[in-house]
PDB file of C-alpha atoms in Angstrom:
ATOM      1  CA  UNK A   1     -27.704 -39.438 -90.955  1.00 58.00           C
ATOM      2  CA  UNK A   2     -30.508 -36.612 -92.124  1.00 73.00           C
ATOM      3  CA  UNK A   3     -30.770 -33.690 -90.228  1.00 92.00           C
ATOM      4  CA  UNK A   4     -34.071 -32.303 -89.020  1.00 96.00           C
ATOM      5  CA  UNK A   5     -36.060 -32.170 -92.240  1.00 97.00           C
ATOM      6  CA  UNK A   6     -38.152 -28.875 -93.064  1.00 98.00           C
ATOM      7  CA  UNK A   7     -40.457 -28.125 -96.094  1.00 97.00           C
ATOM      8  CA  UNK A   8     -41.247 -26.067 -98.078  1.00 97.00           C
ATOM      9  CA  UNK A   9     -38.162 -23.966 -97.448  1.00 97.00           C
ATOM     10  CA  UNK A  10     -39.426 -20.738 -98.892  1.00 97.00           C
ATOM     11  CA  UNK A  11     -43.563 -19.748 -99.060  1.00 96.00           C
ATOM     12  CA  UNK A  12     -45.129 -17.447-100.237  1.00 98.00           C
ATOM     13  CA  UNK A  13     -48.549 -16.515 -99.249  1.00 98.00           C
ATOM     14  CA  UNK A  14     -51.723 -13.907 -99.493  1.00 98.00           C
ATOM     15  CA  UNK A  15     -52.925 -11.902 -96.241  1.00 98.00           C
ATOM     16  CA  UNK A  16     -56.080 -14.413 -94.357  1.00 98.00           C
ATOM     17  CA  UNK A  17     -54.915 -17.879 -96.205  1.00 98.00           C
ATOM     18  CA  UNK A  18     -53.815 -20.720 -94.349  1.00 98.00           C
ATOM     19  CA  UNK A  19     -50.559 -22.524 -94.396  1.00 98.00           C
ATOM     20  CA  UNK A  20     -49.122 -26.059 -93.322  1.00 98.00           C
ATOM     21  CA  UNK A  21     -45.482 -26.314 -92.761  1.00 98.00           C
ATOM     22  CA  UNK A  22     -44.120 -29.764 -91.925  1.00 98.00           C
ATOM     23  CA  UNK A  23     -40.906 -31.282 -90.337  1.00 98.00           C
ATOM     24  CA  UNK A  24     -38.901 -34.571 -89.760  1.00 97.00           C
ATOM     25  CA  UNK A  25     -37.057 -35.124 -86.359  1.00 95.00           C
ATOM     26  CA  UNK A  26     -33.814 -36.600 -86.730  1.00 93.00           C
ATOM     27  CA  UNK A  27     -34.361 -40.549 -86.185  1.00 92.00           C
ATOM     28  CA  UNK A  28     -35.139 -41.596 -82.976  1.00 89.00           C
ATOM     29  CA  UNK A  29     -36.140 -38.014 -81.799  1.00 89.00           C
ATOM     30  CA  UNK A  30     -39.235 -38.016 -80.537  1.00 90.00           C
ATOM     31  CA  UNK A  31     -39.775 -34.344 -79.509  1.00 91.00           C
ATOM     32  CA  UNK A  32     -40.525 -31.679 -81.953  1.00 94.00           C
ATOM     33  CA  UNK A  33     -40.485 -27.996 -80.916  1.00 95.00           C
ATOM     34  CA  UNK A  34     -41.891 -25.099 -83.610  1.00 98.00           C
ATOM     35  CA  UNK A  35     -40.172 -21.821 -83.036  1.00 98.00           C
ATOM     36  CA  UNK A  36     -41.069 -18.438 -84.960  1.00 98.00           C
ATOM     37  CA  UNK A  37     -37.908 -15.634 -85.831  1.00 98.00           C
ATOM     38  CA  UNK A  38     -38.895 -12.551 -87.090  1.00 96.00           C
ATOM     39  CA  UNK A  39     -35.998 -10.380 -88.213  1.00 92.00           C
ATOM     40  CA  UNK A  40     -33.718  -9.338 -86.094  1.00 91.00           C
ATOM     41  CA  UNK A  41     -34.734 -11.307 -83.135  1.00 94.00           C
ATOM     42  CA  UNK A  42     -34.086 -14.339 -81.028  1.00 96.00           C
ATOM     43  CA  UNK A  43     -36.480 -17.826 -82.037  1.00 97.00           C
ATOM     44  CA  UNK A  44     -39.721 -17.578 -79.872  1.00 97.00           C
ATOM     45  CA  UNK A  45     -41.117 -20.547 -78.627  1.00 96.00           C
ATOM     46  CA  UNK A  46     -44.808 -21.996 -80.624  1.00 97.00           C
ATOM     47  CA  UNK A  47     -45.087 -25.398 -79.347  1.00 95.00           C
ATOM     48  CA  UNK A  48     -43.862 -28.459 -78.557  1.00 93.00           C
ATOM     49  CA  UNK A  49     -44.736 -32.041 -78.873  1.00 93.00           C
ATOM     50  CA  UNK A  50     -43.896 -35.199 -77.579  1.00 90.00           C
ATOM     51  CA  UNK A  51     -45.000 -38.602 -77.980  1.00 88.00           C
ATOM     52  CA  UNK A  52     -47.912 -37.303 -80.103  1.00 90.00           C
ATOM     53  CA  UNK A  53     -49.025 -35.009 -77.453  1.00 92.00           C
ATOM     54  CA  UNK A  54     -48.639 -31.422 -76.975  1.00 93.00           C
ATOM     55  CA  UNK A  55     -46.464 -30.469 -73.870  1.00 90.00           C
ATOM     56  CA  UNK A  56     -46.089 -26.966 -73.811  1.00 91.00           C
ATOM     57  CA  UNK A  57     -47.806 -23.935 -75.706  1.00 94.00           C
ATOM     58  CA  UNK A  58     -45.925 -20.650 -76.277  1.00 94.00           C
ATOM     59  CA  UNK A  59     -47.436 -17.060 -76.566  1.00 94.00           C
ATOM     60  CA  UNK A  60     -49.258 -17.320 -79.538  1.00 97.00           C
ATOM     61  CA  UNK A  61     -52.523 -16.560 -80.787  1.00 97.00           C
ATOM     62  CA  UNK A  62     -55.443 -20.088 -81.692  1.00 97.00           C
ATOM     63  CA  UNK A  63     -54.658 -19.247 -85.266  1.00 98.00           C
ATOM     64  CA  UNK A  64     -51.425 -21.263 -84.780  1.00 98.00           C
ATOM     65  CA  UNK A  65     -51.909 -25.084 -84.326  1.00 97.00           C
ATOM     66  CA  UNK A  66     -49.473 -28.068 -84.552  1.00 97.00           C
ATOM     67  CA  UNK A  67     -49.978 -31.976 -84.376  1.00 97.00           C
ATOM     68  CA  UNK A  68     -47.255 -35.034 -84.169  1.00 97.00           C
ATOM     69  CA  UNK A  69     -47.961 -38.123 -86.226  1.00 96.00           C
ATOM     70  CA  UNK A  70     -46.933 -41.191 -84.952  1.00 95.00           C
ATOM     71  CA  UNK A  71     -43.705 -41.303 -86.810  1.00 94.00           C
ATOM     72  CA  UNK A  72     -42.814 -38.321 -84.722  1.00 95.00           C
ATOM     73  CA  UNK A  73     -43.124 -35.713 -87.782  1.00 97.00           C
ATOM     74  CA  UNK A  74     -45.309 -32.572 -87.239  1.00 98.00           C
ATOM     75  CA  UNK A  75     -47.176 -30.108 -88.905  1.00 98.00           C
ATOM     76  CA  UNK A  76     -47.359 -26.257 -87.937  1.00 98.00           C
ATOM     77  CA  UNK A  77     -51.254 -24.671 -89.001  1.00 98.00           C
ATOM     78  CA  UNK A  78     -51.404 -20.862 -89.154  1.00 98.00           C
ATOM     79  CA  UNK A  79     -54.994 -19.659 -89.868  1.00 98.00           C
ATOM     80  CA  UNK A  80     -55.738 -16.838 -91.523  1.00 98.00           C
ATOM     81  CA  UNK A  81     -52.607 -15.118 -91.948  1.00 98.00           C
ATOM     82  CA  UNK A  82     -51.425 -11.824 -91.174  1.00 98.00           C
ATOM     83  CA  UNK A  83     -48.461  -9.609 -92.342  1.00 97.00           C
ATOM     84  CA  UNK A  84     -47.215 -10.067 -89.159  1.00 97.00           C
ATOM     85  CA  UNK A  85     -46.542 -13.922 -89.496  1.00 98.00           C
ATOM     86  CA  UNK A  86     -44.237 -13.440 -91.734  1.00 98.00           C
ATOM     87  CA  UNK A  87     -40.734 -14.923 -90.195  1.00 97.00           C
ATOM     88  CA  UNK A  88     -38.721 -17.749 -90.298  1.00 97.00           C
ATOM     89  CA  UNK A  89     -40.551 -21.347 -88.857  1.00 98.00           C
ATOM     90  CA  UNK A  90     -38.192 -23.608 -87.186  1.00 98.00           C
ATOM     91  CA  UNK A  91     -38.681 -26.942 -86.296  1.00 97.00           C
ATOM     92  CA  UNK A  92     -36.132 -28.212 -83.054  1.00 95.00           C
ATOM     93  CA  UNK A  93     -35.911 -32.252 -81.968  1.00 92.00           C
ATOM     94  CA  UNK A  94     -34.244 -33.630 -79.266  1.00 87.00           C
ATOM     95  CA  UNK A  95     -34.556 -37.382 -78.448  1.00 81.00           C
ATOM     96  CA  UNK A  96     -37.216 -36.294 -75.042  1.00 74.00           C
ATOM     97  CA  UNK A  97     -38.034 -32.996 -73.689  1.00 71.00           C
ATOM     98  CA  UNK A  98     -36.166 -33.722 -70.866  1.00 66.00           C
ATOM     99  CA  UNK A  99     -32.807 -35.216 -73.013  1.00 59.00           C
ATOM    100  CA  UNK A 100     -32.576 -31.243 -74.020  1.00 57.00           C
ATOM    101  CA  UNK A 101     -30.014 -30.874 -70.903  1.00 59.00           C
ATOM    102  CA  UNK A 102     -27.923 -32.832 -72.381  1.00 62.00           C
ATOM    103  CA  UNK A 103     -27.684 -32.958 -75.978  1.00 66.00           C
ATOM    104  CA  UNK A 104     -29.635 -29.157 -76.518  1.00 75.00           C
ATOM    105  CA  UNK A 105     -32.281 -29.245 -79.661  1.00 88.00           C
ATOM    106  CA  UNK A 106     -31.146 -29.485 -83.168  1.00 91.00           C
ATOM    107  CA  UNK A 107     -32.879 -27.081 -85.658  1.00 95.00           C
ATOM    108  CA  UNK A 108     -33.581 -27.620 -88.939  1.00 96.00           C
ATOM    109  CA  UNK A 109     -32.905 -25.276 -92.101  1.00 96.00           C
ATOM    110  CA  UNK A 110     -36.564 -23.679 -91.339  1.00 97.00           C
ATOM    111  CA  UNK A 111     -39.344 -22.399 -93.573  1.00 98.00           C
ATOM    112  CA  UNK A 112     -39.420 -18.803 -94.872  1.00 97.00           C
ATOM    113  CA  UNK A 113     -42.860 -17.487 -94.483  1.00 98.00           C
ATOM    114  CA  UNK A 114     -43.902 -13.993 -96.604  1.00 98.00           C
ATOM    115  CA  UNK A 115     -47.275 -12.962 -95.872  1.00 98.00           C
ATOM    116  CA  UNK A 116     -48.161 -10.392 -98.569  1.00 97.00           C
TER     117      UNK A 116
ATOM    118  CA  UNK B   1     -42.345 -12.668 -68.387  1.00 68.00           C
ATOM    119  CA  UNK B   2     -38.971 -14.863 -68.434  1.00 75.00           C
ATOM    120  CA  UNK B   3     -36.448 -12.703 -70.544  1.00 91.00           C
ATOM    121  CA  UNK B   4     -33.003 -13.285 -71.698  1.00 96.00           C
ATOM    122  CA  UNK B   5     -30.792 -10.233 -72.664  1.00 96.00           C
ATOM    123  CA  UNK B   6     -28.066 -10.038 -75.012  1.00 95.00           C
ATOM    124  CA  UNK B   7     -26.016  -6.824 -75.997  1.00 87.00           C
ATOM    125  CA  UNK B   8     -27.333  -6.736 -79.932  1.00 82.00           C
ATOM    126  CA  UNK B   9     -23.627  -5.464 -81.365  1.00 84.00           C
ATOM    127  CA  UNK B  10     -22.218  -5.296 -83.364  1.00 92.00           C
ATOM    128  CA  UNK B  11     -19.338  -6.770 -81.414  1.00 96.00           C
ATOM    129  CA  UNK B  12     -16.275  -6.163 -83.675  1.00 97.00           C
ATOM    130  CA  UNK B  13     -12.605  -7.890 -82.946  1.00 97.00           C
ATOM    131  CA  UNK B  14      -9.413  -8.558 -85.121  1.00 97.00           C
ATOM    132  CA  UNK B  15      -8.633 -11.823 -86.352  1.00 98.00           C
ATOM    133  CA  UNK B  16      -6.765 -13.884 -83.095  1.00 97.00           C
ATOM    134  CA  UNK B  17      -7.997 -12.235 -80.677  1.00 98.00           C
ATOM    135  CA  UNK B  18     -10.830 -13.252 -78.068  1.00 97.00           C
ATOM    136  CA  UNK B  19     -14.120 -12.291 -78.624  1.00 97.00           C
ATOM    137  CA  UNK B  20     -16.702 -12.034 -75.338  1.00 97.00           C
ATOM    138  CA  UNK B  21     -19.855 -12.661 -75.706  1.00 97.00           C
ATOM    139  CA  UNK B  22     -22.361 -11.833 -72.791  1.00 96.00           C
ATOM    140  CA  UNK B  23     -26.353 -13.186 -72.018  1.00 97.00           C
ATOM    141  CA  UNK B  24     -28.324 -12.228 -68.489  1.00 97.00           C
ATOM    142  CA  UNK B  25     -31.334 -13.367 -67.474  1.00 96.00           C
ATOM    143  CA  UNK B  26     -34.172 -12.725 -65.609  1.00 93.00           C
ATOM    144  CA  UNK B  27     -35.942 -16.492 -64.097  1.00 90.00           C
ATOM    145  CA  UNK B  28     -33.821 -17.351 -61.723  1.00 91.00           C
ATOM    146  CA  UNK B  29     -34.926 -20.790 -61.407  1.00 88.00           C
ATOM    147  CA  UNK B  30     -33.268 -21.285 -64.962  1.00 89.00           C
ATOM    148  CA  UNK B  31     -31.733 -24.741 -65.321  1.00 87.00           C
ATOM    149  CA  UNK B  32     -29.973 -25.385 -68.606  1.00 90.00           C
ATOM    150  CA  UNK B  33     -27.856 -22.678 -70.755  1.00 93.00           C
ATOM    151  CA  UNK B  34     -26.914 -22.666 -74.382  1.00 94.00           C
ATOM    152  CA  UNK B  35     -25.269 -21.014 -77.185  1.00 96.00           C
ATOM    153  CA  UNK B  36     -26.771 -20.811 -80.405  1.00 96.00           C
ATOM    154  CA  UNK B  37     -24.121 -19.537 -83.396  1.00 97.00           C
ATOM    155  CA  UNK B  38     -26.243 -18.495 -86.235  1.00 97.00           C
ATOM    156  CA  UNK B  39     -24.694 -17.356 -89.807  1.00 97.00           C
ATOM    157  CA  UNK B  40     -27.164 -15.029 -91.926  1.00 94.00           C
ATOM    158  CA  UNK B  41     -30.154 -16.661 -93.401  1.00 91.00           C
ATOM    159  CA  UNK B  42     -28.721 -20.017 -91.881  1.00 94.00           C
ATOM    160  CA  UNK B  43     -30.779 -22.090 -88.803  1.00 95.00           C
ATOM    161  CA  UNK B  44     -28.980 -21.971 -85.300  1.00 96.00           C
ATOM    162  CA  UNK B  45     -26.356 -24.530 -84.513  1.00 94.00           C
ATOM    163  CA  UNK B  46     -25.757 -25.362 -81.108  1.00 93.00           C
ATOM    164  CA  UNK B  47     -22.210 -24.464 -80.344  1.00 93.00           C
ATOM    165  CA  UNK B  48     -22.002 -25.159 -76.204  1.00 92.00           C
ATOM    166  CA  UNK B  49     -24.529 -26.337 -73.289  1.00 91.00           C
ATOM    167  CA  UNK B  50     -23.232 -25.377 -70.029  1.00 93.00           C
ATOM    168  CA  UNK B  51     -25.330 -26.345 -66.772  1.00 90.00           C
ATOM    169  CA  UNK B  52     -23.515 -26.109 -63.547  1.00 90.00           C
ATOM    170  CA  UNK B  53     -21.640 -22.853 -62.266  1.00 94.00           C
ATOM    171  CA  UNK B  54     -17.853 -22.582 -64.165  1.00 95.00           C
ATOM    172  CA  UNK B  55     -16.283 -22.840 -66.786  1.00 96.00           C
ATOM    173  CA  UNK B  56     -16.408 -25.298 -70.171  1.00 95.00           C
ATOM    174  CA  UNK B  57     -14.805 -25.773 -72.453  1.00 96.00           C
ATOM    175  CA  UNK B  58     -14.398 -27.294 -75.730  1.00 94.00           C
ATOM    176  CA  UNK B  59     -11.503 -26.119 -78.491  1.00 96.00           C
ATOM    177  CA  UNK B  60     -11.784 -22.123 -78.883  1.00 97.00           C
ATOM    178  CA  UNK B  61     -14.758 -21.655 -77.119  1.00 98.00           C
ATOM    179  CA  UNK B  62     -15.296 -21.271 -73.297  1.00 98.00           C
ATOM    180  CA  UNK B  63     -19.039 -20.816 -71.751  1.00 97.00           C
ATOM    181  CA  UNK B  64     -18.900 -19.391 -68.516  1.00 97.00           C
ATOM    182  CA  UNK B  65     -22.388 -19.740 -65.844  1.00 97.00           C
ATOM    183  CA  UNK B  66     -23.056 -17.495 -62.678  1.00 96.00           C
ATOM    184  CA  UNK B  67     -26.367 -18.135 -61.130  1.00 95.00           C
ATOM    185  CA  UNK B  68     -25.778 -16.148 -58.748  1.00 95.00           C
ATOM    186  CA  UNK B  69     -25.518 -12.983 -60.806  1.00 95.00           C
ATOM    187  CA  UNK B  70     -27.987 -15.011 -63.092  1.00 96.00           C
ATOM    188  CA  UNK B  71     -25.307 -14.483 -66.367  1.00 95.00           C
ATOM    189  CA  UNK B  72     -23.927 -16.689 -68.696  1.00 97.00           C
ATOM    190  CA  UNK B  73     -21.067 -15.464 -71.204  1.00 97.00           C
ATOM    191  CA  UNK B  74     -19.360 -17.126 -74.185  1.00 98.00           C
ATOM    192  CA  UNK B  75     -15.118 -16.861 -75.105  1.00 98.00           C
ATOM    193  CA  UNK B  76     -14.435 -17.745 -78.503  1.00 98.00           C
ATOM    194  CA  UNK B  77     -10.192 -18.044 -78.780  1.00 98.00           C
ATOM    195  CA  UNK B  78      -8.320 -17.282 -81.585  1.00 98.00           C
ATOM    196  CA  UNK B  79     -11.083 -15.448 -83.668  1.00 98.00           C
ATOM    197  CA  UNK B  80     -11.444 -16.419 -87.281  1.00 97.00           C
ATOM    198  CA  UNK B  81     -13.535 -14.641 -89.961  1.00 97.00           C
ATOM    199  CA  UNK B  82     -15.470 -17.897 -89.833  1.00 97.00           C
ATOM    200  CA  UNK B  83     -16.755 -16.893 -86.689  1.00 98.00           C
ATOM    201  CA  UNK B  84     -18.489 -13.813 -87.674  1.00 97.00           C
ATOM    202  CA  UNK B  85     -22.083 -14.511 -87.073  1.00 97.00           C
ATOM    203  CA  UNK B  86     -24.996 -13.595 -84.752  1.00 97.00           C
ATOM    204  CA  UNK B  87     -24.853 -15.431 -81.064  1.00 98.00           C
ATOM    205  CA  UNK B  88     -27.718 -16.268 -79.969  1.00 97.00           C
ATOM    206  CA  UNK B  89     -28.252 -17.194 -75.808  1.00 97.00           C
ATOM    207  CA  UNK B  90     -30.898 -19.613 -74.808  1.00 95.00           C
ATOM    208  CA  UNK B  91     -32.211 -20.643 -71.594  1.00 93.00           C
ATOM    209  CA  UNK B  92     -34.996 -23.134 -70.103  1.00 89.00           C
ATOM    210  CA  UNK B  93     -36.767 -22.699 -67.213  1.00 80.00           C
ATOM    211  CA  UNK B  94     -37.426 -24.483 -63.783  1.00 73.00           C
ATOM    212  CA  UNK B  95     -40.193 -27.532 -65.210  1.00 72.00           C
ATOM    213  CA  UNK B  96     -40.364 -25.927 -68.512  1.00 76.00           C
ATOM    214  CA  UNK B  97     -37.980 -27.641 -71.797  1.00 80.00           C
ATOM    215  CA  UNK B  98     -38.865 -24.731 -73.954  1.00 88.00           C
ATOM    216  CA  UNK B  99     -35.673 -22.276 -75.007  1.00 91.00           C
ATOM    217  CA  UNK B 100     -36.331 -18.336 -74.476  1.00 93.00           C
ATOM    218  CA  UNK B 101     -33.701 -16.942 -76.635  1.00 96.00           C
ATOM    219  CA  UNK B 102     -32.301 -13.472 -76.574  1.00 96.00           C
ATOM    220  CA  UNK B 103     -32.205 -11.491 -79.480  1.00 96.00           C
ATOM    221  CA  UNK B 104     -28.414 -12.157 -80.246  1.00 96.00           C
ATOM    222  CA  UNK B 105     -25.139 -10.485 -80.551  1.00 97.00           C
ATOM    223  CA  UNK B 106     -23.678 -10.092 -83.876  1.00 96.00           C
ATOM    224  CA  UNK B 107     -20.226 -10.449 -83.784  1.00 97.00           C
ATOM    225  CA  UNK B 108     -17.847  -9.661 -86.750  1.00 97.00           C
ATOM    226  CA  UNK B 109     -13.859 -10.795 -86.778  1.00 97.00           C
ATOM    227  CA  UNK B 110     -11.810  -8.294 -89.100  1.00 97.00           C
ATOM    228  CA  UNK B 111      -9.191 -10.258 -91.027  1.00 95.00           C
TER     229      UNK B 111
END
């Protein structure tokens, strides 16, 4: 069975463009979560979706923006870019939110962002 | 501002012996513990989920919960080099399904 499903794996882009990152659940996952690692630190929480709908909304500035189609993949938007989004983007699934208690979330091989 | 502390490392044993890995944290409603193992430029893999107070185990590794002095720890058995990696602790909240991770303990076993 695939894995969660991340692309591109590696991008590289100018200071105030805009990127789209994108990610497959594992099938029959319908929650997608979007976490950002900088260097040296734990994965901080972006968003998650579920069902197509957002349910929750981490600490992050309305330059980042994510949507869930209805075959449960998602894109991650970052606006305008700074130097400071550059990090690692990982996508997590679990089957629901809630399912999380039991099984955890799976992550996917991520997205390596360089803002330059 | 939930936050989950980790001792950053590195953590250094020899080869067989038991490494102990440590996480606090500060909600106390927290419901649902985890630990992340993460190898260097690698995603995290989930390595143990641990939910009531105790012990669990499975093979080398033990996780360990006290919500009552709000900690959660990690035994890895028989250290291997294979183990050397960064540890990450995650936690969700009371309501919430969102992990706040701490920033990891990187642990290196010495052949």
């Amino acid at each position: 069975d695939a894995g969660v499903t991340q692309s591109p794996t590696h991008l590289i882009k100018t200071r105030g463009q805009h990127v789209t990152l994108r990610c497959s659940p594992i099938s029959g996952h319908k929650s997608v979560s979007w976490y950002q690692q900088v260097l040296g630190q734990g994965p901080q929480f972006i968003f998650q979706y579920y069902e197509k709908e957002e349910r929750g909304r981490g600490n992050f500035p309305d330059r980042f923006s994510a949507r869930q189609f209805p075959n449960y993949s998602s894109e991650l938007n970052v606006n305008a870019l700074l130097l400071g989004d550059s990090a690692l983007y990982l996508c997590a699934s679990s089957l629901a939110p809630g399912r999380a208690y039991d099984y955890g979330y799976t992550f996917g091989s991520g997205t390596r962002l360089t803002v330059v | 501002q939930k936050e989950v502390e980790q001792n950053s490392g590195p953590l250094s044993v020899p080869e067989g012996a038991i490494a102990s890995l440590n996480c606090t944290y500060s909600d106390r409603g927290s419901q649902s513990f985890f630990w992340y193992r993460q190898y260097s430029g690698k995603s995290p893999e989930l390595i143990m989920s641990i939910y009531s107070n105790g012990d669990k185990e499975d093979g080398r590794f033990t996780a360990q919960l006290n919500k009552a002095s709000q900690y959660v720890s990690l035994l890895i058995r028989d250290s291997q080099p294979s183990d050397s990696a960064t540890y990450l602790c995650a936690v969700t909240g009371a309501g919430s399904y969102q992990l706040t991770f701490g920033k990891g303990t990187k642990l290196s076993v010495i052949p």
